[in-house]
Coordinates of N, CA, C and O in Angstrom, one line a residue:
M1 N -44.2 19.9 54.9 CA -43.0 20.6 55.2 C -42.9 21.8 54.1 O -43.1 21.6 52.9
K2 N -42.7 22.9 54.6 CA -42.6 24.1 53.8 C -41.3 24.2 53.1 O -40.2 23.9 53.5
S3 N -41.4 24.5 51.8 CA -40.2 24.7 51.0 C -39.4 25.9 51.3 O -40.0 27.0 51.8
I4 N -38.1 25.8 51.2 CA -37.2 27.0 51.6 C -36.7 27.6 50.2 O -36.3 27.0 49.3
E5 N -37.0 29.0 50.2 CA -36.6 29.6 49.0 C -35.2 29.8 48.9 O -34.5 29.8 47.9
R6 N -34.6 30.3 50.1 CA -33.2 30.4 50.1 C -32.6 29.3 51.0 O -33.1 28.9 52.0
I7 N -31.5 28.7 50.7 CA -31.0 27.6 51.3 C -29.6 28.0 52.1 O -28.5 27.7 51.6
P8 N -29.7 28.5 53.2 CA -28.5 28.8 54.0 C -28.2 27.6 54.7 O -29.0 26.9 55.3
F9 N -26.9 27.1 54.8 CA -26.5 25.9 55.6 C -25.1 26.1 56.0 O -24.4 27.0 55.6
L10 N -24.6 25.1 56.7 CA -23.3 25.2 57.2 C -22.2 25.2 56.1 O -22.0 24.1 55.5
S11 N -21.6 26.4 55.9 CA -20.6 26.4 54.8 C -19.4 25.6 55.1 O -18.8 25.1 54.2
N12 N -19.1 25.5 56.4 CA -17.9 24.8 56.8 C -18.1 23.2 56.3 O -17.1 22.7 56.0
V13 N -19.3 22.7 56.5 CA -19.5 21.3 56.0 C -19.2 21.2 54.6 O -18.7 20.3 54.0
L14 N -19.8 22.1 53.8 CA -19.7 22.2 52.3 C -18.1 22.3 52.0 O -17.6 21.6 51.0
I15 N -17.4 23.2 52.6 CA -16.0 23.4 52.3 C -15.3 22.1 52.5 O -14.4 21.7 51.8
V16 N -15.6 21.4 53.7 CA -14.9 20.1 54.0 C -15.3 19.1 53.0 O -14.4 18.4 52.4
A17 N -16.5 19.0 52.6 CA -16.9 18.1 51.6 C -16.2 18.4 50.2 O -15.8 17.4 49.6
C18 N -16.1 19.6 49.9 CA -15.4 20.0 48.6 C -13.9 19.6 48.6 O -13.4 19.2 47.5
T19 N -13.3 19.6 49.7 CA -11.9 19.3 49.8 C -11.7 17.8 49.8 O -10.7 17.3 49.4
R20 N -12.6 17.1 50.3 CA -12.4 15.6 50.5 C -13.1 14.7 49.5 O -13.0 13.5 49.5
M21 N -13.9 15.3 48.6 CA -14.7 14.6 47.7 C -14.4 15.1 46.3 O -14.1 16.2 46.1
N22 N -14.8 14.3 45.3 CA -14.6 14.7 43.9 C -15.8 15.5 43.5 O -16.8 15.5 44.2
N23 N -15.7 16.1 42.4 CA -16.7 17.0 41.9 C -18.2 16.3 41.7 O -19.2 16.9 42.0
S24 N -18.1 15.1 41.2 CA -19.4 14.4 41.1 C -20.1 14.1 42.4 O -21.4 14.2 42.6
E25 N -19.3 13.8 43.4 CA -19.8 13.5 44.8 C -20.4 14.8 45.3 O -21.4 14.9 46.0
V26 N -19.6 16.0 45.1 CA -20.1 17.2 45.7 C -21.4 17.6 44.9 O -22.3 18.1 45.6
G27 N -21.6 17.4 43.7 CA -22.7 17.6 42.9 C -23.9 16.8 43.5 O -25.0 17.3 43.6
K28 N -23.6 15.6 43.8 CA -24.7 14.6 44.3 C -25.1 15.2 45.7 O -26.4 15.3 46.0
L29 N -24.3 15.8 46.5 CA -24.6 16.3 47.8 C -25.4 17.5 47.7 O -26.3 17.7 48.3
V30 N -25.0 18.5 46.8 CA -25.7 19.7 46.6 C -27.1 19.4 46.0 O -28.1 20.0 46.5
K31 N -27.2 18.5 45.1 CA -28.5 18.1 44.5 C -29.4 17.5 45.7 O -30.6 17.8 45.7
A32 N -28.9 16.7 46.5 CA -29.6 16.1 47.6 C -30.1 17.3 48.6 O -31.2 17.2 49.1
V33 N -29.2 18.2 48.9 CA -29.6 19.3 49.8 C -30.7 20.1 49.2 O -31.7 20.5 49.8
V34 N -30.7 20.4 47.8 CA -31.6 21.2 47.2 C -33.0 20.4 47.2 O -34.0 21.0 47.5
A35 N -33.0 19.2 46.9 CA -34.2 18.5 46.9 C -34.8 18.4 48.3 O -36.0 18.5 48.5
Y36 N -33.9 18.3 49.4 CA -34.5 18.2 50.8 C -35.0 19.6 51.1 O -36.1 19.7 51.7
A37 N -34.4 20.6 50.7 CA -34.8 22.0 51.0 C -36.2 22.3 50.3 O -37.1 23.0 50.9
T38 N -36.3 21.8 49.1 CA -37.6 22.2 48.4 C -38.7 21.3 48.6 O -39.8 21.6 48.7
D39 N -38.4 20.0 48.6 CA -39.5 19.0 48.8 C -39.5 18.3 50.1 O -40.5 17.6 50.4
G40 N -38.5 18.4 50.8 CA -38.5 17.7 52.2 C -38.1 16.3 52.0 O -38.2 15.4 52.9
A41 N -37.7 15.8 50.8 CA -37.4 14.4 50.5 C -36.0 14.1 50.9 O -35.1 14.9 50.5
R42 N -35.8 13.1 51.6 CA -34.4 12.6 52.0 C -34.0 11.6 50.9 O -34.5 10.4 51.0
P43 N -33.1 12.0 50.0 CA -32.6 11.0 49.0 C -31.8 9.8 49.6 O -31.2 9.9 50.6
A44 N -32.0 8.7 48.9 CA -31.2 7.5 49.2 C -29.7 7.8 48.7 O -29.6 8.1 47.6
M45 N -28.8 7.6 49.6 CA -27.4 7.7 49.1 C -26.6 6.4 49.3 O -26.8 5.7 50.3
D46 N -25.8 6.1 48.4 CA -25.0 4.9 48.5 C -23.6 5.0 49.1 O -23.0 4.1 49.4
D47 N -23.2 6.3 49.4 CA -21.9 6.6 50.1 C -22.2 7.1 51.5 O -22.9 8.0 51.8
L48 N -21.5 6.4 52.5 CA -21.6 6.9 53.9 C -21.1 8.2 54.1 O -21.7 9.0 54.9
R49 N -20.1 8.7 53.4 CA -19.5 10.1 53.6 C -20.6 11.1 53.1 O -20.8 12.0 53.9
L50 N -21.2 10.8 52.0 CA -22.2 11.8 51.5 C -23.4 11.8 52.4 O -23.9 12.8 52.7
E51 N -23.7 10.7 52.9 CA -24.9 10.7 53.8 C -24.6 11.4 55.1 O -25.4 12.2 55.7
T52 N -23.3 11.3 55.6 CA -22.9 12.0 56.8 C -23.0 13.5 56.7 O -23.5 14.3 57.4
Y53 N -22.4 14.0 55.5 CA -22.3 15.4 55.2 C -23.8 15.9 55.0 O -24.2 17.0 55.5
F54 N -24.6 15.1 54.2 CA -26.0 15.5 54.1 C -26.7 15.6 55.4 O -27.6 16.6 55.6
D55 N -26.5 14.7 56.3 CA -27.3 14.7 57.6 C -26.9 15.9 58.4 O -27.7 16.6 59.1
L56 N -25.6 16.4 58.3 CA -25.2 17.7 59.1 C -26.0 18.8 58.5 O -26.4 19.7 59.3
I57 N -25.9 18.9 57.2 CA -26.6 20.0 56.5 C -28.0 20.0 56.7 O -28.7 21.0 56.9
A58 N -28.7 18.7 56.6 CA -30.1 18.7 56.9 C -30.5 19.0 58.3 O -31.6 19.7 58.5
Q59 N -29.7 18.7 59.3 CA -30.0 19.2 60.6 C -30.1 20.7 60.7 O -30.9 21.3 61.4
D60 N -29.2 21.3 60.0 CA -29.0 22.8 60.1 C -30.4 23.4 59.4 O -30.9 24.4 59.9
L61 N -30.7 22.7 58.2 CA -31.8 23.2 57.6 C -33.1 23.1 58.4 O -34.0 23.9 58.4
D62 N -33.2 22.0 59.1 CA -34.3 21.7 60.0 C -34.4 22.7 61.0 O -35.5 23.2 61.3
S63 N -33.3 23.1 61.6 CA -33.4 24.1 62.7 C -33.8 25.5 62.2 O -34.5 26.1 62.8
L64 N -33.3 25.7 60.9 CA -33.6 27.0 60.4 C -35.1 27.1 60.0 O -35.7 28.0 60.3
R65 N -35.7 26.0 59.5 CA -37.1 25.9 59.1 C -37.9 26.0 60.4 O -39.0 26.7 60.3
T66 N -37.5 25.3 61.4 CA -38.2 25.4 62.6 C -38.3 26.8 63.2 O -39.3 27.3 63.6
A67 N -37.1 27.5 63.2 CA -37.0 28.9 63.7 C -37.9 29.8 62.9 O -38.6 30.7 63.4
A68 N -37.9 29.5 61.5 CA -38.8 30.3 60.7 C -40.3 30.1 61.0 O -41.0 31.1 60.9
E69 N -40.7 28.9 61.3 CA -42.0 28.6 61.5 C -42.5 29.3 62.8 O -43.5 29.8 63.0
V70 N -41.5 29.3 63.8 CA -41.9 29.8 65.2 C -42.1 31.3 65.0 O -43.0 31.9 65.5
K71 N -41.1 32.0 64.2 CA -41.2 33.4 63.9 C -42.5 33.8 63.2 O -43.2 34.7 63.5
S72 N -42.9 32.9 62.2 CA -44.1 33.1 61.5 C -45.3 33.0 62.4 O -46.3 33.9 62.3
R73 N -45.3 32.1 63.3 CA -46.5 31.9 64.3 C -46.5 33.2 65.2 O -47.6 33.7 65.4
K74 N -45.3 33.6 65.7 CA -45.4 34.9 66.5 C -45.8 36.1 65.7 O -46.7 36.9 66.3
C75 N -45.5 36.1 64.5 CA -45.9 37.3 63.7 C -47.5 37.2 63.5 O -48.1 38.3 63.5
S76 N -48.0 36.1 63.2 CA -49.4 35.9 63.0 C -50.1 36.2 64.3 O -51.2 36.9 64.2
E77 N -49.7 35.7 65.4 CA -50.3 36.1 66.8 C -50.3 37.6 67.0 O -51.2 38.2 67.5
S78 N -49.0 38.2 66.6 CA -49.0 39.6 66.8 C -49.9 40.4 65.9 O -50.5 41.4 66.4
A79 N -50.1 40.0 64.7 CA -51.0 40.6 63.8 C -52.5 40.5 64.3 O -53.3 41.4 64.2
K80 N -52.8 39.4 64.9 CA -54.2 39.1 65.4 C -54.4 40.2 66.5 O -55.5 40.7 66.6
C81 N -53.4 40.3 67.4 CA -53.5 41.2 68.5 C -53.7 42.6 68.0 O -54.5 43.4 68.5
R82 N -52.9 43.1 67.0 CA -53.0 44.5 66.5 C -54.4 44.6 65.8 O -55.0 45.6 65.9
T83 N -54.9 43.6 65.2 CA -56.2 43.7 64.6 C -57.3 43.9 65.7 O -58.2 44.7 65.5
A84 N -57.2 43.1 66.7 CA -58.1 43.2 67.8 C -58.1 44.6 68.5 O -59.2 45.1 68.8
K85 N -56.9 45.2 68.5 CA -56.8 46.5 69.2 C -57.4 47.6 68.3 O -57.8 48.6 68.9
T86 N -57.5 47.4 67.1 CA -57.9 48.5 66.2 C -59.4 48.4 65.9 O -59.8 49.1 64.9
T87 N -60.1 47.5 66.5 CA -61.6 47.5 66.2 C -62.3 48.7 66.5 O -63.5 48.9 65.9
A88 N -61.9 49.5 67.4 CA -62.6 50.8 67.7 C -62.5 51.8 66.7 O -63.2 52.7 66.7
R89 N -61.4 51.6 65.8 CA -61.2 52.5 64.7 C -61.2 51.8 63.4 O -60.6 50.8 63.3
P90 N -61.8 52.3 62.4 CA -61.8 51.7 61.1 C -60.4 51.6 60.6 O -59.7 52.5 60.6
A91 N -60.2 50.4 59.9 CA -58.7 50.3 59.3 C -58.5 51.1 58.2 O -57.3 51.4 57.9
N92 N -59.4 51.6 57.6 CA -59.2 52.4 56.3 C -59.1 53.9 56.5 O -58.9 54.6 55.6
V93 N -59.1 54.3 57.8 CA -58.9 55.7 58.2 C -57.5 55.9 58.5 O -56.8 55.3 59.3
S94 N -56.8 56.8 57.8 CA -55.4 57.1 57.9 C -55.3 58.2 59.0 O -56.3 58.9 59.2
K95 N -54.1 58.3 59.5 CA -53.8 59.4 60.5 C -54.0 60.7 59.8 O -54.6 61.7 60.4
R96 N -53.7 60.9 58.5 CA -53.8 62.2 57.9 C -55.4 62.6 57.7 O -55.7 63.6 57.9
A97 N -56.2 61.5 57.4 CA -57.6 61.6 57.3 C -58.1 62.1 58.7 O -59.1 62.9 58.6
I98 N -57.7 61.6 59.7 CA -58.2 62.0 61.0 C -57.8 63.4 61.4 O -58.6 64.2 61.8
D99 N -56.5 63.8 61.1 CA -56.1 65.1 61.3 C -56.6 66.1 60.5 O -56.7 67.3 60.8
N100 N -56.9 65.8 59.2 CA -57.4 66.8 58.2 C -58.7 66.2 57.5 O -58.7 65.7 56.4
P101 N -59.7 66.2 58.3 CA -61.0 65.7 57.7 C -61.4 66.6 56.5 O -61.2 67.8 56.4
P102 N -62.2 66.0 55.6 CA -62.7 66.8 54.5 C -63.6 67.9 54.9 O -64.4 67.6 55.9
A103 N -63.7 69.0 54.3 CA -64.6 70.2 54.7 C -66.0 69.7 54.4 O -66.2 69.1 53.4
S104 N -66.9 70.0 55.3 CA -68.2 69.8 55.1 C -69.1 71.1 55.5 O -68.6 71.8 56.3
T105 N -70.2 71.0 54.9 CA -71.1 72.3 55.2 C -71.7 72.0 56.5 O -72.0 70.8 57.0
A106 N -72.3 73.1 57.1 CA -73.2 72.8 58.3 C -74.4 72.0 58.0 O -74.8 71.2 58.8
N107 N -75.0 72.1 56.8 CA -76.1 71.3 56.5 C -75.8 69.8 56.5 O -76.5 69.0 56.9
D108 N -74.6 69.5 55.9 CA -74.1 68.1 55.8 C -74.1 67.6 57.3 O -74.4 66.4 57.5
S109 N -73.5 68.4 58.2 CA -73.2 67.9 59.5 C -74.6 67.6 60.2 O -74.7 66.7 61.0
E110 N -75.4 68.6 60.0 CA -76.8 68.5 60.7 C -77.6 67.2 60.2 O -78.2 66.6 60.9
E111 N -77.5 67.0 58.8 CA -78.1 65.9 58.3 C -77.5 64.6 58.8 O -78.3 63.6 59.3
K112 N -76.2 64.4 58.9 CA -75.6 63.2 59.4 C -75.8 63.1 60.9 O -76.0 62.0 61.3
S113 N -75.9 64.2 61.7 CA -76.1 64.1 63.0 C -77.4 63.5 63.4 O -77.5 62.7 64.3
E114 N -78.4 63.8 62.6 CA -79.7 63.4 62.9 C -79.9 61.9 62.6 O -80.5 61.1 63.3
T115 N -79.2 61.4 61.6 CA -79.3 60.0 61.1 C -78.2 59.1 61.7 O -78.4 57.9 62.0
D116 N -77.0 59.5 61.9 CA -75.9 58.7 62.2 C -75.4 58.8 63.7 O -74.6 57.9 64.0
F117 N -75.8 59.7 64.5 CA -75.3 59.9 65.8 C -76.2 59.1 66.8 O -77.4 59.3 67.0
N118 N -75.7 58.1 67.4 CA -76.4 57.3 68.5 C -75.6 57.4 69.7 O -74.6 56.7 69.9
A119 N -75.9 58.2 70.7 CA -75.2 58.4 72.0 C -75.1 57.2 72.8 O -74.2 57.1 73.6
N120 N -76.0 56.2 72.6 CA -75.9 55.0 73.3 C -74.9 54.0 72.8 O -74.6 53.1 73.5
D121 N -74.4 54.3 71.6 CA -73.3 53.4 71.0 C -72.0 54.2 71.1 O -71.8 55.0 70.1
P122 N -71.1 54.0 72.0 CA -69.9 54.7 72.1 C -69.0 54.6 70.8 O -68.4 55.6 70.4
T123 N -69.0 53.4 70.3 CA -68.1 53.3 69.1 C -68.6 54.2 67.9 O -67.7 55.0 67.3
S124 N -69.8 54.0 67.5 CA -70.2 54.8 66.3 C -70.3 56.3 66.6 O -70.0 57.1 65.7
S125 N -70.8 56.6 67.8 CA -70.8 58.0 68.1 C -69.5 58.7 68.2 O -69.4 59.8 67.9
F126 N -68.5 57.9 68.7 CA -67.2 58.4 68.7 C -66.6 58.7 67.3 O -65.9 59.7 67.0
E127 N -66.9 57.8 66.3 CA -66.5 58.1 64.9 C -67.1 59.4 64.5 O -66.5 60.2 63.7
R128 N -68.4 59.6 64.8 CA -69.0 60.8 64.4 C -68.4 62.1 65.0 O -68.3 63.1 64.3
I129 N -68.2 62.1 66.3 CA -67.6 63.3 66.9 C -66.2 63.5 66.3 O -65.9 64.7 66.2
K130 N -65.5 62.5 66.0 CA -64.1 62.8 65.5 C -64.3 63.5 64.2 O -63.5 64.4 63.9
Q131 N -65.3 63.1 63.3 CA -65.5 63.8 62.1 C -65.9 65.2 62.3 O -65.4 66.1 61.6
I132 N -66.7 65.5 63.2 CA -67.3 66.7 63.5 C -66.2 67.7 64.1 O -66.0 68.8 63.8
Y133 N -65.5 67.1 65.1 CA -64.6 68.0 65.8 C -63.4 68.3 65.0 O -62.9 69.5 65.1
G134 N -62.8 67.4 64.4 CA -61.8 67.6 63.4 C -60.3 67.7 63.9 O -59.5 67.8 63.0
K135 N -60.1 67.5 65.1 CA -58.7 67.6 65.7 C -58.5 66.5 66.7 O -58.7 66.7 67.8
T136 N -58.2 65.4 66.1 CA -58.0 64.1 67.0 C -56.6 64.1 67.6 O -56.5 63.8 68.8
G137 N -55.5 64.3 66.8 CA -54.2 64.2 67.3 C -53.7 62.7 67.5 O -54.3 61.9 66.9
N138 N -52.7 62.5 68.3 CA -52.2 61.2 68.4 C -52.8 60.4 69.6 O -52.3 59.4 69.9
N139 N -53.7 61.0 70.2 CA -54.3 60.3 71.5 C -55.7 59.9 71.3 O -56.6 59.9 72.1
E140 N -55.9 59.2 70.1 CA -57.3 58.8 69.7 C -57.8 57.7 70.7 O -58.9 57.7 71.2
S141 N -57.0 56.8 71.1 CA -57.5 55.7 72.0 C -57.8 56.3 73.3 O -58.8 55.9 74.0
Q142 N -57.0 57.2 73.8 CA -57.3 57.8 75.1 C -58.6 58.7 75.1 O -59.4 58.7 76.0
A143 N -58.7 59.3 73.9 CA -59.9 60.1 73.7 C -61.2 59.2 73.7 O -62.2 59.5 74.2
F144 N -61.0 58.1 73.0 CA -62.1 57.1 73.1 C -62.5 56.6 74.4 O -63.6 56.4 74.7
D145 N -61.4 56.4 75.2 CA -61.6 55.9 76.6 C -62.4 57.1 77.4 O -63.3 56.7 78.1
S146 N -62.0 58.2 77.2 CA -62.8 59.4 77.8 C -64.2 59.5 77.3 O -65.1 59.7 78.1
W147 N -64.4 59.2 76.0 CA -65.8 59.3 75.5 C -66.6 58.2 76.1 O -67.8 58.3 76.3
K148 N -66.1 57.0 76.3 CA -66.9 55.9 76.8 C -67.3 56.1 78.3 O -68.3 55.6 78.7
L149 N -66.5 57.0 79.0 CA -66.9 57.3 80.3 C -68.0 58.3 80.5 O -68.7 58.4 81.5
L150 N -68.3 59.0 79.3 CA -69.4 59.9 79.4 C -70.8 59.3 79.3 O -70.9 58.2 78.7
T151 N -71.8 59.9 79.9 CA -73.1 59.4 79.8 C -73.6 59.7 78.4 O -73.1 60.5 77.7
A152 N -74.8 59.0 78.0 CA -75.3 59.3 76.7 C -75.8 60.8 76.5 O -75.6 61.4 75.5
D153 N -76.2 61.4 77.6 CA -76.6 62.8 77.5 C -75.4 63.6 77.4 O -75.4 64.6 76.7
E154 N -74.4 63.4 78.0 CA -73.1 64.2 77.9 C -72.6 64.0 76.5 O -72.1 65.0 75.9
R155 N -72.6 62.8 76.0 CA -72.1 62.7 74.6 C -73.0 63.4 73.6 O -72.4 64.0 72.7
T156 N -74.3 63.4 73.8 CA -75.2 64.3 72.9 C -74.8 65.6 73.1 O -74.7 66.4 72.0
T157 N -74.7 66.2 74.3 CA -74.3 67.6 74.5 C -72.9 67.9 73.9 O -72.8 69.0 73.2
A158 N -72.0 67.1 74.1 CA -70.6 67.4 73.4 C -70.7 67.4 72.0 O -70.1 68.2 71.3
F159 N -71.4 66.4 71.4 CA -71.6 66.4 70.0 C -72.2 67.6 69.4 O -71.7 68.2 68.4
A160 N -73.3 68.0 70.0 CA -74.1 69.2 69.6 C -73.2 70.5 69.6 O -73.1 71.3 68.7
H161 N -72.4 70.6 70.8 CA -71.5 71.7 70.9 C -70.4 71.7 69.8 O -70.0 72.7 69.2
A162 N -69.8 70.5 69.5 CA -68.8 70.4 68.5 C -69.3 70.8 67.2 O -68.7 71.3 66.4
Q163 N -70.6 70.5 66.9 CA -71.2 70.9 65.6 C -71.3 72.4 65.4 O -71.2 73.0 64.4
R164 N -71.4 73.1 66.7 CA -71.6 74.6 66.6 C -70.2 75.3 66.6 O -70.1 76.4 66.2
L165 N -69.2 74.6 66.8 CA -67.8 75.2 66.9 C -67.5 75.6 65.5 O -67.7 74.9 64.5
Q166 N -66.8 76.8 65.4 CA -66.4 77.3 64.1 C -65.0 77.8 64.4 O -64.5 77.9 65.5
G167 N -64.3 78.1 63.3 CA -63.0 78.8 63.4 C -61.8 77.8 63.1 O -62.1 76.6 62.6
D168 N -60.6 78.1 63.4 CA -59.5 77.5 63.0 C -59.3 76.3 63.9 O -59.4 76.4 65.1
L169 N -59.0 75.1 63.2 CA -58.7 73.9 64.0 C -57.5 74.1 64.9 O -57.4 73.4 66.0
A170 N -56.5 74.8 64.5 CA -55.3 75.0 65.3 C -55.6 75.6 66.7 O -54.9 75.5 67.6
S171 N -56.6 76.4 66.7 CA -56.9 77.1 68.0 C -57.7 76.2 69.0 O -57.8 76.7 70.1
R172 N -58.0 75.1 68.5 CA -58.8 74.2 69.4 C -57.8 73.2 70.2 O -56.7 73.0 69.7
S173 N -58.4 72.7 71.3 CA -57.7 71.7 72.0 C -57.9 70.4 71.2 O -58.9 70.3 70.3
Y174 N -57.1 69.5 71.5 CA -57.2 68.1 70.9 C -58.4 67.5 71.5 O -58.9 67.8 72.6
L175 N -59.0 66.6 70.7 CA -60.2 65.9 71.2 C -60.2 65.3 72.6 O -61.1 65.4 73.3
L176 N -59.1 64.6 72.9 CA -58.8 64.1 74.3 C -59.1 65.2 75.3 O -59.8 65.0 76.3
V177 N -58.5 66.3 75.1 CA -58.6 67.4 76.1 C -60.1 67.9 76.1 O -60.7 68.1 77.2
Y178 N -60.7 68.1 75.0 CA -62.1 68.5 74.9 C -63.0 67.6 75.7 O -63.9 68.0 76.4
L179 N -62.8 66.3 75.5 CA -63.7 65.3 76.2 C -63.3 65.2 77.6 O -64.2 65.1 78.5
R180 N -62.0 65.0 78.0 CA -61.6 64.8 79.3 C -62.0 66.0 80.2 O -62.5 65.8 81.3
D181 N -61.9 67.2 79.7 CA -62.1 68.4 80.5 C -63.5 69.0 80.3 O -63.9 69.9 80.9
K182 N -64.2 68.2 79.6 CA -65.8 68.6 79.3 C -65.9 70.0 78.9 O -66.7 70.8 79.6
E183 N -65.1 70.4 77.9 CA -65.1 71.9 77.6 C -66.3 72.5 77.1 O -66.5 73.6 77.1
W184 N -67.3 71.6 76.6 CA -68.6 72.1 76.2 C -69.4 72.7 77.4 O -70.4 73.5 77.1
N185 N -69.0 72.3 78.6 CA -69.7 72.8 79.8 C -69.1 74.2 80.3 O -69.8 74.8 81.1
K186 N -67.9 74.5 79.8 CA -67.3 75.7 80.4 C -68.0 76.9 79.8 O -68.4 77.0 78.7
T187 N -68.3 77.9 80.7 CA -68.9 79.2 80.3 C -67.8 80.0 79.8 O -66.6 80.0 80.1
G188 N -68.1 80.8 78.8 CA -67.2 81.7 78.2 C -66.3 81.1 77.2 O -65.4 81.7 76.8
V189 N -66.6 79.9 76.8 CA -65.7 79.3 75.7 C -66.2 79.9 74.4 O -67.4 79.9 74.1
P190 N -65.3 80.6 73.7 CA -65.6 81.3 72.5 C -66.0 80.3 71.4 O -65.5 79.2 71.3
Q191 N -67.0 80.7 70.6 CA -67.5 79.9 69.5 C -66.6 79.8 68.3 O -66.5 79.0 67.6
G192 N -65.5 80.7 68.4 CA -64.6 80.7 67.2 C -63.5 79.6 67.5 O -62.7 79.5 66.6
G193 N -63.4 79.0 68.6 CA -62.4 78.0 68.8 C -62.1 77.9 70.3 O -62.4 78.9 71.0
L194 N -61.5 76.8 70.7 CA -61.1 76.6 72.1 C -59.7 76.9 72.3 O -58.9 76.7 71.4
Q195 N -59.3 77.5 73.4 CA -58.0 77.8 73.7 C -57.1 76.6 74.3 O -57.7 75.8 75.0

C-alpha cells in the first residue's frame, strides 16, 4: 500500500468527532488516521465510537488512494504512448534545434552525406534531410510520412538537391511542402531558395 504524503479526508467526520469526544480521544483518532495513511496499518481501538469515525475516514482515504493509483496508471500508459509516437524523431532534438540548425559548411554536408545518408532507411535518411534542408516547421510528422512514400531514388535526388540549395531559409518552403510537391523536380527552381 502506497503511503500518502497529504492526508485529505472527510472534514465533517473530524468536526463531529471533535465536538463529541475529548481531546485525548481526538488525538488517538488523528494518530490512527496518520498511521493508516502512511503505513496502511489499521490500529486496534478499544472504543467503538473511535473505530466508527476511523472507518469512515479510512474508507475516504482508500477511495482517494485508489483514484490516485488509477490516475497514475493512466499517466504511465499515456507516457508510453507518447514515447512510442516519438521514435521517429530523437528525443533530444528540440523544436528550436530543428528550426534553427547549426551552420555547417558545404564540405561538412558532403562528408556526412557520403557516410550517413542511406536512402533505403527512411528514418535515418529523414534525420539527415532535416539537417540539410534546415526548415522543418511544425509538420515534421507529416513531412516524415511524405518522405516514407518516396522511393529510394527520389530520396537520394531530394537529398542531393537539398544539399545544393543556398540562400535564406525564410525564402524556402517548409520541408513538408518540399517533399510533398517534389520541388526538386520542378524546372526553374532558383538555387537561391524556393518560393
